[in-house]
């Protein structure tokens, strides 16, 4: 299957003069463009005029920010604004949300949610496990998304009701489907290399699934699920929480590949609510044992918290 993908009808098929197929084509092109920029910074390639391409790392409250984050942010938002304007579309980005006048939700029904560099610490540490995220949400739920893993040379994309796919730079496109593993003891849990506190470690130690795979970014973790290298991912907020831009694009790719991504309570994630934090316990899985494992996680946490 080559680059053109037929998108099935969904509740948001037409946005005025912007068919969803056209918006997906824009997002896919932006994903590859972002990957080129990120790889240039990752490898320290000089600019065309010969000047050094420095990372200029800034350590901020929510984690490090680099010149690569900012360059991709400017590239993507500039392109989206030029093509689509801001009357019908809102733009929620990790690098610009703090400059908003208030924490109120964007008034538009349609909001682009951007993480120019998911896994900045992995990018700096040269693990290769970083990603680019771009999602389009309609009234708080994703309908289109792209996750690009530059060092894997793989780009994942999905539309609501249209399935999830992975493409490579040569134009090859394949449909994605999560694993069929349905024995909790056999499930592989993808875990963070760095963002793990004592409470999450205690939960992971008590779950029936003890096979683990370490991957850096959230995008990379969900890529592991849809590539069938893993079956389960858990996020548990502590003093901080994952943000809208961490979850929106990966969520749709996983669910369109047959998986599930919810709060432990079973409630769906909501985006553009005015609070960019995704608090509480979140579970992403191949869907086979999802509800049972969510219930088990709630039980284990109650036990852990009762002892603390």
C-alpha positions as a printed Julia matrix, in Angstrom:
308×3 Matrix{Float64}:
   0.0     0.0    0.0
   1.46    3.38  -0.97
   1.0     6.88   0.42
  -2.66    7.57  -0.43
  -5.02    6.31   2.26
  -8.79    6.2    1.94
 -10.39    7.8    5.0
 -13.78    6.5    6.02
 -16.57    8.92   6.86
 -16.68   10.17  10.43
 -18.66   12.82  12.34
 -16.16   15.52  11.4
 -15.47   14.68   7.77
 -15.77   18.19   6.4
 -14.53   21.36   8.08
 -15.88   24.11   5.84
 -13.49   24.03   2.87
 -11.04   21.6    4.53
 -11.79   17.91   3.93
 -10.2    15.68   6.54
  -8.09   14.02   3.82
  -6.46   17.38   3.09
  -5.81   18.1    6.75
  -4.24   14.67   7.18
  -1.98   15.3    4.19
  -0.88   18.59   5.78
  -0.21   16.88   9.14
   1.79   14.07   7.54
   3.93   16.52   5.6
   4.52   18.55   8.77
   5.55   15.38  10.6
   8.26   14.58   8.09
   9.35   18.22   7.99
   9.61   18.28  11.79
  11.6    15.04  11.74
  14.14   16.62   9.38
  14.61   19.6   11.7
  14.87   17.43  14.8
  17.41   15.1   13.26
  19.55   18.05  12.17
  19.69   19.32  15.76
  20.13   15.8   17.13
  23.2    15.28  14.94
  24.53   18.79  15.45
  24.49   19.54  11.72
  25.45   23.16  10.93
  23.03   25.55   9.25
  23.38   26.11   5.5
  25.54   29.18   6.11
  27.95   27.11   8.16
  27.01   28.46  11.6
  26.7    25.96  14.44
  23.3    24.46  15.25
  23.42   24.62  19.06
  20.75   23.11  21.32
  20.75   26.09  23.74
  19.23   23.98  26.52
  17.05   25.89  28.98
  15.97   24.15  32.18
  12.43   25.22  32.99
   9.93   24.16  35.65
   8.26   21.53  33.46
  11.55   20.21  32.07
  14.24   21.19  29.59
  13.52   23.13  26.41
  15.93   23.23  23.49
  16.37   25.21  20.3
  15.04   22.11  18.5
  11.7    22.34  20.37
  11.38   26.0   19.46
  12.43   25.56  15.82
   9.87   22.81  15.2
   7.19   24.75  17.09
   7.77   27.8   14.88
   7.83   25.7   11.69
   4.6    23.82  12.41
   2.51   26.66  13.85
   3.68   29.03  11.14
   2.66   26.58   8.44
  -0.72   25.8   10.02
  -1.53   29.49  10.5
  -0.6    30.24   6.89
  -2.72   27.4    5.52
  -5.7    27.44   7.88
  -5.82   30.72   9.79
  -7.1    31.07  13.34
 -10.79   31.81  12.92
 -11.89   28.19  12.83
  -8.88   26.53  14.44
  -7.24   26.94  17.84
  -3.61   26.04  18.45
  -2.48   24.45  21.72
   1.28   23.92  21.88
   3.63   22.98  24.68
   5.88   25.9   23.77
   3.22   28.63  23.57
   0.42   27.8   26.03
   2.07   29.7   28.91
   1.86   32.91  26.9
  -1.94   32.65  26.6
  -3.91   35.37  28.36
  -5.78   32.82  30.48
  -6.12   29.09  31.05
  -9.58   29.05  29.46
 -10.25   26.5   26.71
  -9.88   27.67  23.14
 -13.32   28.8   21.91
 -12.99   26.99  18.59
 -14.48   23.52  18.2
 -11.35   22.51  16.28
  -8.0    22.67  18.1
  -4.59   21.55  16.89
  -2.54   20.08  19.77
   1.21   20.11  19.22
   4.22   18.67  21.0
   7.19   19.64  18.82
   9.57   17.38  20.74
   8.17   14.67  23.0
  10.97   13.2   25.07
  13.28   16.2   25.27
  15.41   14.53  27.95
  15.91   11.5   25.69
  16.78   13.86  22.85
  19.44   15.55  24.99
  20.74   12.22  26.34
  20.92   10.78  22.8
  18.8     7.67  23.45
  17.08    8.18  20.07
  13.69    7.74  21.74
  12.06   11.07  20.99
   9.02   11.9   18.87
   6.89   14.61  17.26
   3.17   14.8   18.1
   0.39   16.6   16.24
  -3.34   16.01  16.78
  -6.51   17.74  15.67
  -9.26   17.61  18.29
 -12.95   18.29  17.78
 -14.82   19.41  20.9
 -12.21   17.85  23.15
 -11.63   14.54  21.38
  -8.95   13.7   18.76
 -10.1    13.05  15.18
  -6.73   13.14  13.4
  -3.21   12.56  14.63
   0.41   12.07  13.63
   3.31   10.74  15.72
   6.71   10.77  14.05
   9.71    8.86  15.45
  12.67   10.34  13.54
  15.33    7.84  14.59
  13.06    4.9   13.69
  12.23    6.59  10.37
   8.59    5.75  11.03
   5.55    8.0   11.06
   2.28    6.85  12.61
  -1.03    8.47  11.69
  -4.74    7.93  12.23
  -8.17    9.42  11.67
 -11.28    8.76  13.69
 -13.02    5.74  12.16
 -10.38    5.46   9.45
  -7.82    3.21  11.11
  -4.19    3.7   12.05
  -1.19    3.39   9.75
   2.59    3.6    9.74
   4.64    4.99   6.87
   8.32    5.12   6.03
  10.24    7.74   4.02
  10.08    5.59   0.87
   6.27    5.97   0.83
   5.38    2.49   2.07
   2.23    2.5    4.24
   0.97   -0.37   6.39
  -2.16   -0.67   8.51
  -1.6    -1.12  12.24
  -3.22   -3.61  14.62
  -2.34   -4.16  18.28
  -1.39   -7.57  19.64
  -3.94  -10.2   20.58
  -2.21  -11.22  23.81
  -4.89  -11.8   26.45
  -3.03  -13.36  29.4
  -2.09  -10.71  31.97
   1.1   -12.55  32.92
   2.26  -12.46  29.29
   1.63   -8.77  28.66
   4.68   -6.56  28.12
   4.51   -3.24  29.97
   6.32   -0.32  28.33
   7.82    1.95  30.99
   9.66    5.25  31.21
  13.4     5.47  31.64
  13.22    8.56  33.87
   9.65    9.68  34.74
   8.92    7.11  37.45
   8.28    7.83  41.11
   7.98    5.46  44.06
   4.19    5.19  43.85
   4.23    4.18  40.19
   7.05    1.69  40.8
   5.08    0.15  43.66
   2.03   -0.21  41.4
   4.05   -1.79  38.59
   5.62   -4.26  41.01
   2.2    -5.52  42.15
   0.53   -5.91  38.76
   0.3    -9.43  37.29
   2.3    -8.38  34.19
   6.01   -8.18  35.01
   7.62   -8.21  31.56
   8.9    -4.69  30.9
  10.3    -2.71  27.99
  11.91    0.71  28.59
  11.15    3.42  26.02
  11.61    7.19  26.35
   8.81    9.32  24.93
   5.05    8.74  25.2
   4.9     8.66  21.4
   7.58    5.99  21.39
   5.7     3.98  24.0
   2.48    3.95  21.97
   4.53    3.13  18.87
   5.77    0.07  20.78
   2.15   -0.96  21.42
   0.98   -0.59  17.81
   4.19   -2.23  16.56
   3.35   -5.17  18.89
   6.56   -4.87  20.89
   4.53   -4.12  24.02
   0.92   -4.41  25.22
   0.43   -2.0   28.11
   1.42    1.48  29.27
   0.48    3.18  32.55
   0.78    6.86  33.43
   0.29    7.96  37.02
   0.42   11.64  37.92
   2.25   12.76  41.02
   3.35   16.32  41.7
   3.0    16.87  37.97
   0.96   15.18  35.27
   1.25   14.45  31.56
  -0.2    17.17  29.37
  -2.71   17.28  26.52
   0.1    17.35  23.95
   1.68   14.22  25.42
  -1.45   12.11  24.99
  -3.77   13.43  22.25
  -1.9    12.21  19.16
  -0.75    8.84  20.6
  -4.23    8.09  21.94
  -5.97    8.15  18.57
  -3.28    6.06  16.91
  -3.63    3.38  19.59
  -7.43    3.28  19.62
  -7.64    3.19  15.82
  -5.21    0.26  15.89
  -7.66   -1.62  18.13
  -6.35   -0.64  21.56
  -7.85    1.28  24.47
  -6.66    4.45  26.25
  -8.65    5.64  29.3
  -8.48    6.8   32.87
  -8.43    3.93  35.36
 -12.12    4.7   35.9
 -12.82    3.92  32.24
 -13.57    7.55  31.44
 -12.14    8.87  28.15
  -9.47   11.55  28.12
 -10.67   15.07  27.35
  -8.6    17.8   25.72
  -8.78   21.61  25.57
 -10.61   21.81  28.89
  -8.62   24.77  30.2
  -6.41   22.51  32.33
  -3.72   20.97  30.14
  -2.87   18.38  32.81
  -4.14   14.8   32.54
  -4.42   14.0   36.24
  -4.81   10.59  37.84
  -4.15    7.15  36.48
  -4.19    6.5   32.74
  -3.94    3.14  31.02
  -3.16    2.41  27.38
  -3.36   -1.2   26.26
  -4.1    -3.64  23.49
  -7.59   -3.75  25.02
  -7.67   -7.45  25.85
  -7.45   -7.11  29.64
  -8.03   -3.37  29.89
 -10.98   -3.15  32.27
  -9.67   -5.88  34.57
  -6.24   -4.26  34.81
  -7.76   -0.83  35.45
  -9.76   -2.3   38.32
  -6.66   -4.04  39.64
  -4.66   -0.8   39.44
  -7.35    1.01  41.47
  -7.3    -1.76  44.09
  -3.5    -1.79  44.34
  -3.27    1.99  44.64
  -5.84    1.99  47.44
  -3.67   -0.54  49.24
  -0.47    1.43  48.62
  -2.02    4.73  49.69
  -3.51    3.11  52.8
  -0.03    2.06  53.92
   1.57    5.45  53.35
